[in-house]
């Protein structure tokens, strides 16, 4: 039996309700099924799991592996559809997946430390850009487009939820209105669309013996510049956002290396974070986390306006 942290179980039930409770109760049976199927040994829970159950194990056929059991959402299904387009040069080998059980069995990466261990922002930016550019999948190369959500639909659904539940968002409705207008302007630019990783933060870029690789793609359709937003948001956590020189340096370097317009980067970052804030409030997330992201959005608006 795997002992899941109480904090994790509470988060799952808060987010998914009865479906989440049923999923939690099924975990041991799923693990036992794959333990027998692949003769797994030394199964252990990964520290600091977020939404999915992630385990390390040893397989006689594959060696050291990662088992990922997806939560009651479509994210892991999108991951399964996405990784078949990825090169093993930039993503761990996938040995097995089951859409029915929402289970992935992947190569375990060694040494496995993440991008945050690099102290220099320019070094991190170069690694990120190499990874992100090589994981971008032009939409015209995708045969099963209908399997993927779009950033447009995700964003608009989030906006609609906020408007339908205004009492939860009274203090930031003006920011949500602003984000909606900015996004409509960007969407009308009809920029090229790609399958994006869409969760390419520091902890999802890991060092391997062959180089750096990404893990945990969400797999959505959107504009290339969206991919940069999570990376910049990571770096903003490391600085004092009230220091305009630090903030400007990050945006300028991101624009330089990613070869995108600074205004477009700032506007996309703003709508990306607002979409997350709406979700965090909906899920009753940590108030400090919510306020931190709102303050970043206010800072961005000083430059956009």
mmCIF file of C-alpha atoms in Angstrom:
data_model
loop_
_atom_site.group_PDB
_atom_site.id
_atom_site.type_symbol
_atom_site.label_atom_id
_atom_site.label_comp_id
_atom_site.label_asym_id
_atom_site.label_seq_id
_atom_site.Cartn_x
_atom_site.Cartn_y
_atom_site.Cartn_z
ATOM 1 C CA UNK A 1 0.000 0.000 0.000
ATOM 2 C CA UNK A 2 1.260 3.462 -0.957
ATOM 3 C CA UNK A 3 0.892 6.067 1.788
ATOM 4 C CA UNK A 4 -0.237 9.246 0.024
ATOM 5 C CA UNK A 5 0.262 12.523 1.939
ATOM 6 C CA UNK A 6 -2.891 13.932 3.564
ATOM 7 C CA UNK A 7 -2.219 17.316 1.954
ATOM 8 C CA UNK A 8 -2.189 15.673 -1.488
ATOM 9 C CA UNK A 9 -5.429 13.788 -0.825
ATOM 10 C CA UNK A 10 -7.138 16.959 0.385
ATOM 11 C CA UNK A 11 -6.053 18.811 -2.750
ATOM 12 C CA UNK A 12 -7.415 16.041 -4.999
ATOM 13 C CA UNK A 13 -10.782 15.930 -3.219
ATOM 14 C CA UNK A 14 -11.079 19.737 -3.218
ATOM 15 C CA UNK A 15 -10.400 19.828 -6.938
ATOM 16 C CA UNK A 16 -12.249 16.733 -8.199
ATOM 17 C CA UNK A 17 -14.821 15.944 -5.488
ATOM 18 C CA UNK A 18 -16.269 12.428 -5.452
ATOM 19 C CA UNK A 19 -14.408 11.520 -8.628
ATOM 20 C CA UNK A 20 -11.161 12.436 -6.891
ATOM 21 C CA UNK A 21 -12.061 10.369 -3.841
ATOM 22 C CA UNK A 22 -12.802 7.346 -6.045
ATOM 23 C CA UNK A 23 -9.501 7.833 -7.863
ATOM 24 C CA UNK A 24 -7.539 7.935 -4.619
ATOM 25 C CA UNK A 25 -9.186 4.695 -3.536
ATOM 26 C CA UNK A 26 -8.173 3.037 -6.829
ATOM 27 C CA UNK A 27 -4.460 3.837 -6.640
ATOM 28 C CA UNK A 28 -3.349 0.716 -4.766
ATOM 29 C CA UNK A 29 -5.185 -1.564 -7.206
ATOM 30 C CA UNK A 30 -3.614 0.199 -10.199
ATOM 31 C CA UNK A 31 -0.139 -0.119 -8.681
ATOM 32 C CA UNK A 32 -0.683 -3.814 -7.936
ATOM 33 C CA UNK A 33 -1.845 -4.416 -11.522
ATOM 34 C CA UNK A 34 1.304 -2.939 -13.048
ATOM 35 C CA UNK A 35 3.553 -4.437 -10.411
ATOM 36 C CA UNK A 36 2.411 -7.884 -11.579
ATOM 37 C CA UNK A 37 2.332 -7.036 -15.291
ATOM 38 C CA UNK A 38 5.900 -5.703 -15.390
ATOM 39 C CA UNK A 39 7.355 -7.609 -12.376
ATOM 40 C CA UNK A 40 8.235 -4.331 -10.683
ATOM 41 C CA UNK A 41 10.387 -4.040 -7.584
ATOM 42 C CA UNK A 42 11.312 -1.293 -5.119
ATOM 43 C CA UNK A 43 8.211 0.786 -5.836
ATOM 44 C CA UNK A 44 8.281 4.064 -3.940
ATOM 45 C CA UNK A 45 6.457 7.367 -4.034
ATOM 46 C CA UNK A 46 8.276 10.402 -5.411
ATOM 47 C CA UNK A 47 8.619 13.289 -2.965
ATOM 48 C CA UNK A 48 6.444 16.388 -3.366
ATOM 49 C CA UNK A 49 3.852 15.026 -5.776
ATOM 50 C CA UNK A 50 1.515 17.696 -7.077
ATOM 51 C CA UNK A 51 -1.586 16.419 -8.889
ATOM 52 C CA UNK A 52 -0.608 13.027 -10.309
ATOM 53 C CA UNK A 53 0.728 10.055 -8.378
ATOM 54 C CA UNK A 54 4.349 9.540 -9.438
ATOM 55 C CA UNK A 55 6.439 6.537 -8.417
ATOM 56 C CA UNK A 56 9.943 5.224 -8.941
ATOM 57 C CA UNK A 57 10.401 1.502 -9.563
ATOM 58 C CA UNK A 58 12.742 -1.055 -11.073
ATOM 59 C CA UNK A 59 11.768 -3.237 -14.025
ATOM 60 C CA UNK A 60 13.622 -6.333 -15.297
ATOM 61 C CA UNK A 61 12.894 -5.206 -18.864
ATOM 62 C CA UNK A 62 13.370 -1.446 -18.650
ATOM 63 C CA UNK A 63 15.614 -0.822 -15.654
ATOM 64 C CA UNK A 64 14.902 2.260 -13.544
ATOM 65 C CA UNK A 65 11.511 3.687 -14.432
ATOM 66 C CA UNK A 66 8.952 6.315 -13.501
ATOM 67 C CA UNK A 67 5.289 5.333 -13.178
ATOM 68 C CA UNK A 68 2.837 8.175 -13.551
ATOM 69 C CA UNK A 69 -0.810 7.654 -12.605
ATOM 70 C CA UNK A 70 -2.878 10.539 -13.915
ATOM 71 C CA UNK A 71 -5.436 12.390 -11.807
ATOM 72 C CA UNK A 72 -9.099 12.648 -12.931
ATOM 73 C CA UNK A 73 -8.471 15.174 -15.694
ATOM 74 C CA UNK A 74 -7.558 15.109 -19.386
ATOM 75 C CA UNK A 75 -4.021 16.412 -18.858
ATOM 76 C CA UNK A 76 -2.286 13.039 -18.816
ATOM 77 C CA UNK A 77 -4.270 11.956 -21.890
ATOM 78 C CA UNK A 78 -2.947 15.038 -23.686
ATOM 79 C CA UNK A 79 0.538 14.085 -22.496
ATOM 80 C CA UNK A 80 0.169 10.644 -24.058
ATOM 81 C CA UNK A 81 -0.886 12.161 -27.384
ATOM 82 C CA UNK A 82 1.928 14.715 -27.231
ATOM 83 C CA UNK A 83 4.950 12.593 -26.411
ATOM 84 C CA UNK A 84 4.590 10.428 -29.503
ATOM 85 C CA UNK A 85 5.768 13.487 -31.449
ATOM 86 C CA UNK A 86 8.794 14.060 -29.190
ATOM 87 C CA UNK A 87 12.372 13.072 -29.932
ATOM 88 C CA UNK A 88 14.093 10.929 -27.270
ATOM 89 C CA UNK A 89 16.872 13.528 -27.436
ATOM 90 C CA UNK A 90 14.591 15.911 -25.542
ATOM 91 C CA UNK A 91 12.151 13.659 -23.679
ATOM 92 C CA UNK A 92 12.496 10.417 -21.670
ATOM 93 C CA UNK A 93 11.706 7.153 -23.445
ATOM 94 C CA UNK A 94 8.098 6.033 -23.064
ATOM 95 C CA UNK A 95 7.929 2.281 -22.502
ATOM 96 C CA UNK A 96 4.190 1.887 -22.029
ATOM 97 C CA UNK A 97 0.976 3.834 -21.618
ATOM 98 C CA UNK A 98 -2.657 3.053 -20.922
ATOM 99 C CA UNK A 99 -5.319 5.628 -21.695
ATOM 100 C CA UNK A 100 -7.883 3.534 -19.812
ATOM 101 C CA UNK A 101 -5.877 3.535 -16.552
ATOM 102 C CA UNK A 102 -4.222 6.904 -17.229
ATOM 103 C CA UNK A 103 -0.843 5.291 -16.620
ATOM 104 C CA UNK A 104 2.527 6.138 -18.169
ATOM 105 C CA UNK A 105 5.733 4.152 -17.727
ATOM 106 C CA UNK A 106 8.784 6.227 -18.603
ATOM 107 C CA UNK A 107 12.554 6.081 -18.479
ATOM 108 C CA UNK A 108 13.922 7.472 -15.232
ATOM 109 C CA UNK A 109 16.368 10.327 -15.759
ATOM 110 C CA UNK A 110 19.759 10.492 -14.043
ATOM 111 C CA UNK A 111 21.213 12.521 -12.406
ATOM 112 C CA UNK A 112 17.830 14.268 -12.633
ATOM 113 C CA UNK A 113 18.542 17.661 -11.100
ATOM 114 C CA UNK A 114 16.433 20.470 -12.577
ATOM 115 C CA UNK A 115 17.115 23.751 -14.334
ATOM 116 C CA UNK A 116 16.833 25.824 -11.156
ATOM 117 C CA UNK A 117 20.254 24.488 -10.143
ATOM 118 C CA UNK A 118 21.849 26.767 -12.752
ATOM 119 C CA UNK A 119 22.421 30.146 -11.145
ATOM 120 C CA UNK A 120 22.961 32.234 -14.266
ATOM 121 C CA UNK A 121 19.750 33.332 -15.986
ATOM 122 C CA UNK A 122 21.382 33.415 -19.434
ATOM 123 C CA UNK A 123 22.521 29.808 -19.054
ATOM 124 C CA UNK A 124 19.002 28.776 -18.042
ATOM 125 C CA UNK A 125 17.527 30.744 -20.950
ATOM 126 C CA UNK A 126 19.773 28.999 -23.487
ATOM 127 C CA UNK A 127 18.819 25.554 -22.173
ATOM 128 C CA UNK A 128 15.122 26.450 -22.115
ATOM 129 C CA UNK A 129 15.148 27.809 -25.660
ATOM 130 C CA UNK A 130 16.961 24.767 -27.027
ATOM 131 C CA UNK A 131 14.428 22.470 -25.334
ATOM 132 C CA UNK A 132 11.328 24.495 -26.209
ATOM 133 C CA UNK A 133 12.287 25.001 -29.857
ATOM 134 C CA UNK A 134 12.939 21.287 -30.310
ATOM 135 C CA UNK A 135 9.646 20.328 -28.672
ATOM 136 C CA UNK A 136 7.511 22.714 -30.727
ATOM 137 C CA UNK A 137 5.262 20.747 -33.076
ATOM 138 C CA UNK A 138 3.815 22.788 -35.976
ATOM 139 C CA UNK A 139 0.102 22.175 -36.076
ATOM 140 C CA UNK A 140 0.241 21.248 -39.762
ATOM 141 C CA UNK A 141 2.359 18.212 -38.769
ATOM 142 C CA UNK A 142 -0.253 16.937 -36.315
ATOM 143 C CA UNK A 143 -2.677 14.305 -37.597
ATOM 144 C CA UNK A 144 -4.834 14.086 -34.470
ATOM 145 C CA UNK A 145 -5.467 17.796 -33.759
ATOM 146 C CA UNK A 146 -8.884 17.000 -32.305
ATOM 147 C CA UNK A 147 -7.196 15.275 -29.356
ATOM 148 C CA UNK A 148 -5.708 18.537 -28.087
ATOM 149 C CA UNK A 149 -7.219 21.420 -26.173
ATOM 150 C CA UNK A 150 -6.400 24.931 -27.361
ATOM 151 C CA UNK A 151 -5.095 27.770 -25.224
ATOM 152 C CA UNK A 152 -7.905 29.857 -26.723
ATOM 153 C CA UNK A 153 -10.600 27.533 -25.364
ATOM 154 C CA UNK A 154 -8.879 27.104 -21.987
ATOM 155 C CA UNK A 155 -8.485 30.860 -21.560
ATOM 156 C CA UNK A 156 -12.025 31.719 -22.674
ATOM 157 C CA UNK A 157 -13.536 29.039 -20.430
ATOM 158 C CA UNK A 158 -11.582 30.447 -17.505
ATOM 159 C CA UNK A 159 -12.751 33.982 -18.292
ATOM 160 C CA UNK A 160 -16.356 32.792 -18.574
ATOM 161 C CA UNK A 161 -16.091 31.085 -15.176
ATOM 162 C CA UNK A 162 -14.808 34.304 -13.598
ATOM 163 C CA UNK A 163 -17.676 36.354 -15.064
ATOM 164 C CA UNK A 164 -20.221 33.764 -13.916
ATOM 165 C CA UNK A 165 -18.767 33.795 -10.392
ATOM 166 C CA UNK A 166 -18.019 37.484 -10.024
ATOM 167 C CA UNK A 167 -18.297 37.447 -6.250
ATOM 168 C CA UNK A 168 -15.038 35.460 -6.088
ATOM 169 C CA UNK A 169 -13.194 37.908 -8.324
ATOM 170 C CA UNK A 170 -14.507 41.378 -7.454
ATOM 171 C CA UNK A 171 -11.069 42.779 -6.594
ATOM 172 C CA UNK A 172 -9.499 41.708 -9.894
ATOM 173 C CA UNK A 173 -12.369 41.861 -12.382
ATOM 174 C CA UNK A 174 -10.746 44.888 -13.985
ATOM 175 C CA UNK A 175 -7.565 42.845 -14.484
ATOM 176 C CA UNK A 176 -9.554 39.983 -15.985
ATOM 177 C CA UNK A 177 -11.275 42.422 -18.387
ATOM 178 C CA UNK A 178 -7.862 43.734 -19.399
ATOM 179 C CA UNK A 179 -6.523 40.227 -20.006
ATOM 180 C CA UNK A 180 -9.545 39.345 -22.140
ATOM 181 C CA UNK A 181 -9.053 42.399 -24.368
ATOM 182 C CA UNK A 182 -5.322 41.799 -24.716
ATOM 183 C CA UNK A 183 -5.864 38.160 -25.637
ATOM 184 C CA UNK A 184 -8.469 39.039 -28.272
ATOM 185 C CA UNK A 185 -5.936 41.397 -29.850
ATOM 186 C CA UNK A 186 -3.210 38.727 -29.910
ATOM 187 C CA UNK A 187 -5.571 36.058 -31.210
ATOM 188 C CA UNK A 188 -6.559 38.276 -34.132
ATOM 189 C CA UNK A 189 -2.884 38.455 -35.130
ATOM 190 C CA UNK A 190 -3.341 34.863 -36.346
ATOM 191 C CA UNK A 191 0.164 33.820 -35.292
ATOM 192 C CA UNK A 192 1.345 30.298 -36.233
ATOM 193 C CA UNK A 193 -0.002 27.572 -33.962
ATOM 194 C CA UNK A 194 1.912 24.692 -32.384
ATOM 195 C CA UNK A 195 1.435 21.855 -29.953
ATOM 196 C CA UNK A 196 3.029 23.371 -26.859
ATOM 197 C CA UNK A 197 4.460 21.659 -23.808
ATOM 198 C CA UNK A 198 2.664 24.356 -21.752
ATOM 199 C CA UNK A 199 4.234 23.532 -18.403
ATOM 200 C CA UNK A 200 7.895 24.093 -19.173
ATOM 201 C CA UNK A 201 8.997 25.417 -15.793
ATOM 202 C CA UNK A 202 12.369 24.778 -14.172
ATOM 203 C CA UNK A 203 11.357 21.589 -12.360
ATOM 204 C CA UNK A 204 10.178 20.047 -15.634
ATOM 205 C CA UNK A 205 13.569 20.438 -17.329
ATOM 206 C CA UNK A 206 15.987 17.816 -16.001
ATOM 207 C CA UNK A 207 19.654 17.069 -16.508
ATOM 208 C CA UNK A 208 20.480 13.689 -18.065
ATOM 209 C CA UNK A 209 23.730 11.995 -18.997
ATOM 210 C CA UNK A 210 23.069 13.048 -22.612
ATOM 211 C CA UNK A 211 21.967 16.632 -21.909
ATOM 212 C CA UNK A 212 18.749 18.298 -20.754
ATOM 213 C CA UNK A 213 15.293 16.798 -21.251
ATOM 214 C CA UNK A 214 11.732 17.940 -20.519
ATOM 215 C CA UNK A 215 9.068 16.012 -18.627
ATOM 216 C CA UNK A 216 5.313 16.353 -17.924
ATOM 217 C CA UNK A 217 3.944 18.099 -21.040
ATOM 218 C CA UNK A 218 0.346 19.311 -20.939
ATOM 219 C CA UNK A 219 0.089 19.315 -24.727
ATOM 220 C CA UNK A 220 -2.148 22.152 -25.921
ATOM 221 C CA UNK A 221 -2.479 24.112 -29.155
ATOM 222 C CA UNK A 222 -1.312 27.710 -28.987
ATOM 223 C CA UNK A 223 1.082 30.419 -30.087
ATOM 224 C CA UNK A 224 4.835 29.878 -29.608
ATOM 225 C CA UNK A 225 5.241 32.858 -27.267
ATOM 226 C CA UNK A 226 2.929 31.214 -24.699
ATOM 227 C CA UNK A 227 5.647 28.638 -24.012
ATOM 228 C CA UNK A 228 7.945 31.362 -22.730
ATOM 229 C CA UNK A 229 5.502 32.570 -20.066
ATOM 230 C CA UNK A 230 5.987 29.761 -17.556
ATOM 231 C CA UNK A 231 9.765 30.088 -17.858
ATOM 232 C CA UNK A 232 9.715 33.838 -17.176
ATOM 233 C CA UNK A 233 7.278 33.389 -14.299
ATOM 234 C CA UNK A 234 9.783 30.984 -12.714
ATOM 235 C CA UNK A 235 12.553 33.540 -12.921
ATOM 236 C CA UNK A 236 10.358 36.315 -11.503
ATOM 237 C CA UNK A 237 10.087 34.224 -8.335
ATOM 238 C CA UNK A 238 13.840 34.698 -7.890
ATOM 239 C CA UNK A 239 13.895 38.503 -8.007
ATOM 240 C CA UNK A 240 12.356 41.505 -6.317
ATOM 241 C CA UNK A 241 9.721 42.506 -8.864
ATOM 242 C CA UNK A 242 9.706 46.047 -7.462
ATOM 243 C CA UNK A 243 13.239 46.475 -8.777
ATOM 244 C CA UNK A 244 12.541 47.593 -12.332
ATOM 245 C CA UNK A 245 16.099 46.874 -13.452
ATOM 246 C CA UNK A 246 15.886 43.185 -12.522
ATOM 247 C CA UNK A 247 12.470 42.902 -14.138
ATOM 248 C CA UNK A 248 13.523 44.686 -17.324
ATOM 249 C CA UNK A 249 16.675 42.582 -17.585
ATOM 250 C CA UNK A 250 14.712 39.327 -17.502
ATOM 251 C CA UNK A 251 12.224 40.490 -20.135
ATOM 252 C CA UNK A 252 14.980 41.919 -22.354
ATOM 253 C CA UNK A 253 17.092 38.758 -22.186
ATOM 254 C CA UNK A 254 14.043 36.573 -22.832
ATOM 255 C CA UNK A 255 13.187 38.676 -25.895
ATOM 256 C CA UNK A 256 16.772 38.532 -27.133
ATOM 257 C CA UNK A 257 17.182 34.774 -26.876
ATOM 258 C CA UNK A 258 13.634 33.810 -27.835
ATOM 259 C CA UNK A 259 13.572 36.327 -30.693
ATOM 260 C CA UNK A 260 10.143 37.719 -29.870
ATOM 261 C CA UNK A 261 8.840 41.266 -29.435
ATOM 262 C CA UNK A 262 9.047 42.460 -25.809
ATOM 263 C CA UNK A 263 5.517 43.860 -25.800
ATOM 264 C CA UNK A 264 4.112 40.582 -27.101
ATOM 265 C CA UNK A 265 6.059 38.703 -24.416
ATOM 266 C CA UNK A 266 4.729 40.971 -21.656
ATOM 267 C CA UNK A 267 1.137 40.826 -22.889
ATOM 268 C CA UNK A 268 1.234 37.041 -23.232
ATOM 269 C CA UNK A 269 2.794 36.701 -19.800
ATOM 270 C CA UNK A 270 -0.005 38.828 -18.365
ATOM 271 C CA UNK A 271 -2.848 36.774 -19.863
ATOM 272 C CA UNK A 272 -1.052 33.531 -18.962
ATOM 273 C CA UNK A 273 -0.765 34.483 -15.291
ATOM 274 C CA UNK A 274 -4.322 35.850 -15.072
ATOM 275 C CA UNK A 275 -5.619 32.540 -16.383
ATOM 276 C CA UNK A 276 -3.692 30.804 -13.601
ATOM 277 C CA UNK A 277 -4.954 33.244 -10.954
ATOM 278 C CA UNK A 278 -8.563 32.526 -11.915
ATOM 279 C CA UNK A 279 -7.858 28.812 -11.511
ATOM 280 C CA UNK A 280 -6.047 29.280 -8.182
ATOM 281 C CA UNK A 281 -8.972 31.250 -6.744
ATOM 282 C CA UNK A 282 -11.443 28.669 -8.031
ATOM 283 C CA UNK A 283 -9.449 25.874 -6.373
ATOM 284 C CA UNK A 284 -9.009 27.827 -3.101
ATOM 285 C CA UNK A 285 -5.264 27.718 -3.501
ATOM 286 C CA UNK A 286 -2.709 29.272 -1.141
ATOM 287 C CA UNK A 287 -3.684 32.965 -0.675
ATOM 288 C CA UNK A 288 -0.021 34.009 -0.693
ATOM 289 C CA UNK A 289 0.488 32.301 -4.040
ATOM 290 C CA UNK A 290 -2.575 34.063 -5.447
ATOM 291 C CA UNK A 291 -1.456 37.475 -4.197
ATOM 292 C CA UNK A 292 2.085 36.976 -5.469
ATOM 293 C CA UNK A 293 0.787 36.306 -8.990
ATOM 294 C CA UNK A 294 -1.621 39.263 -8.842
ATOM 295 C CA UNK A 295 1.268 41.543 -7.872
ATOM 296 C CA UNK A 296 3.312 40.274 -10.808
ATOM 297 C CA UNK A 297 0.393 41.078 -13.138
ATOM 298 C CA UNK A 298 0.186 44.602 -11.735
ATOM 299 C CA UNK A 299 3.897 45.009 -12.362
ATOM 300 C CA UNK A 300 3.503 43.827 -15.958
ATOM 301 C CA UNK A 301 0.673 46.312 -16.520
ATOM 302 C CA UNK A 302 3.015 49.177 -15.612
ATOM 303 C CA UNK A 303 5.054 48.286 -18.681
ATOM 304 C CA UNK A 304 2.166 47.431 -21.010
ATOM 305 C CA UNK A 305 0.281 50.631 -20.226
#
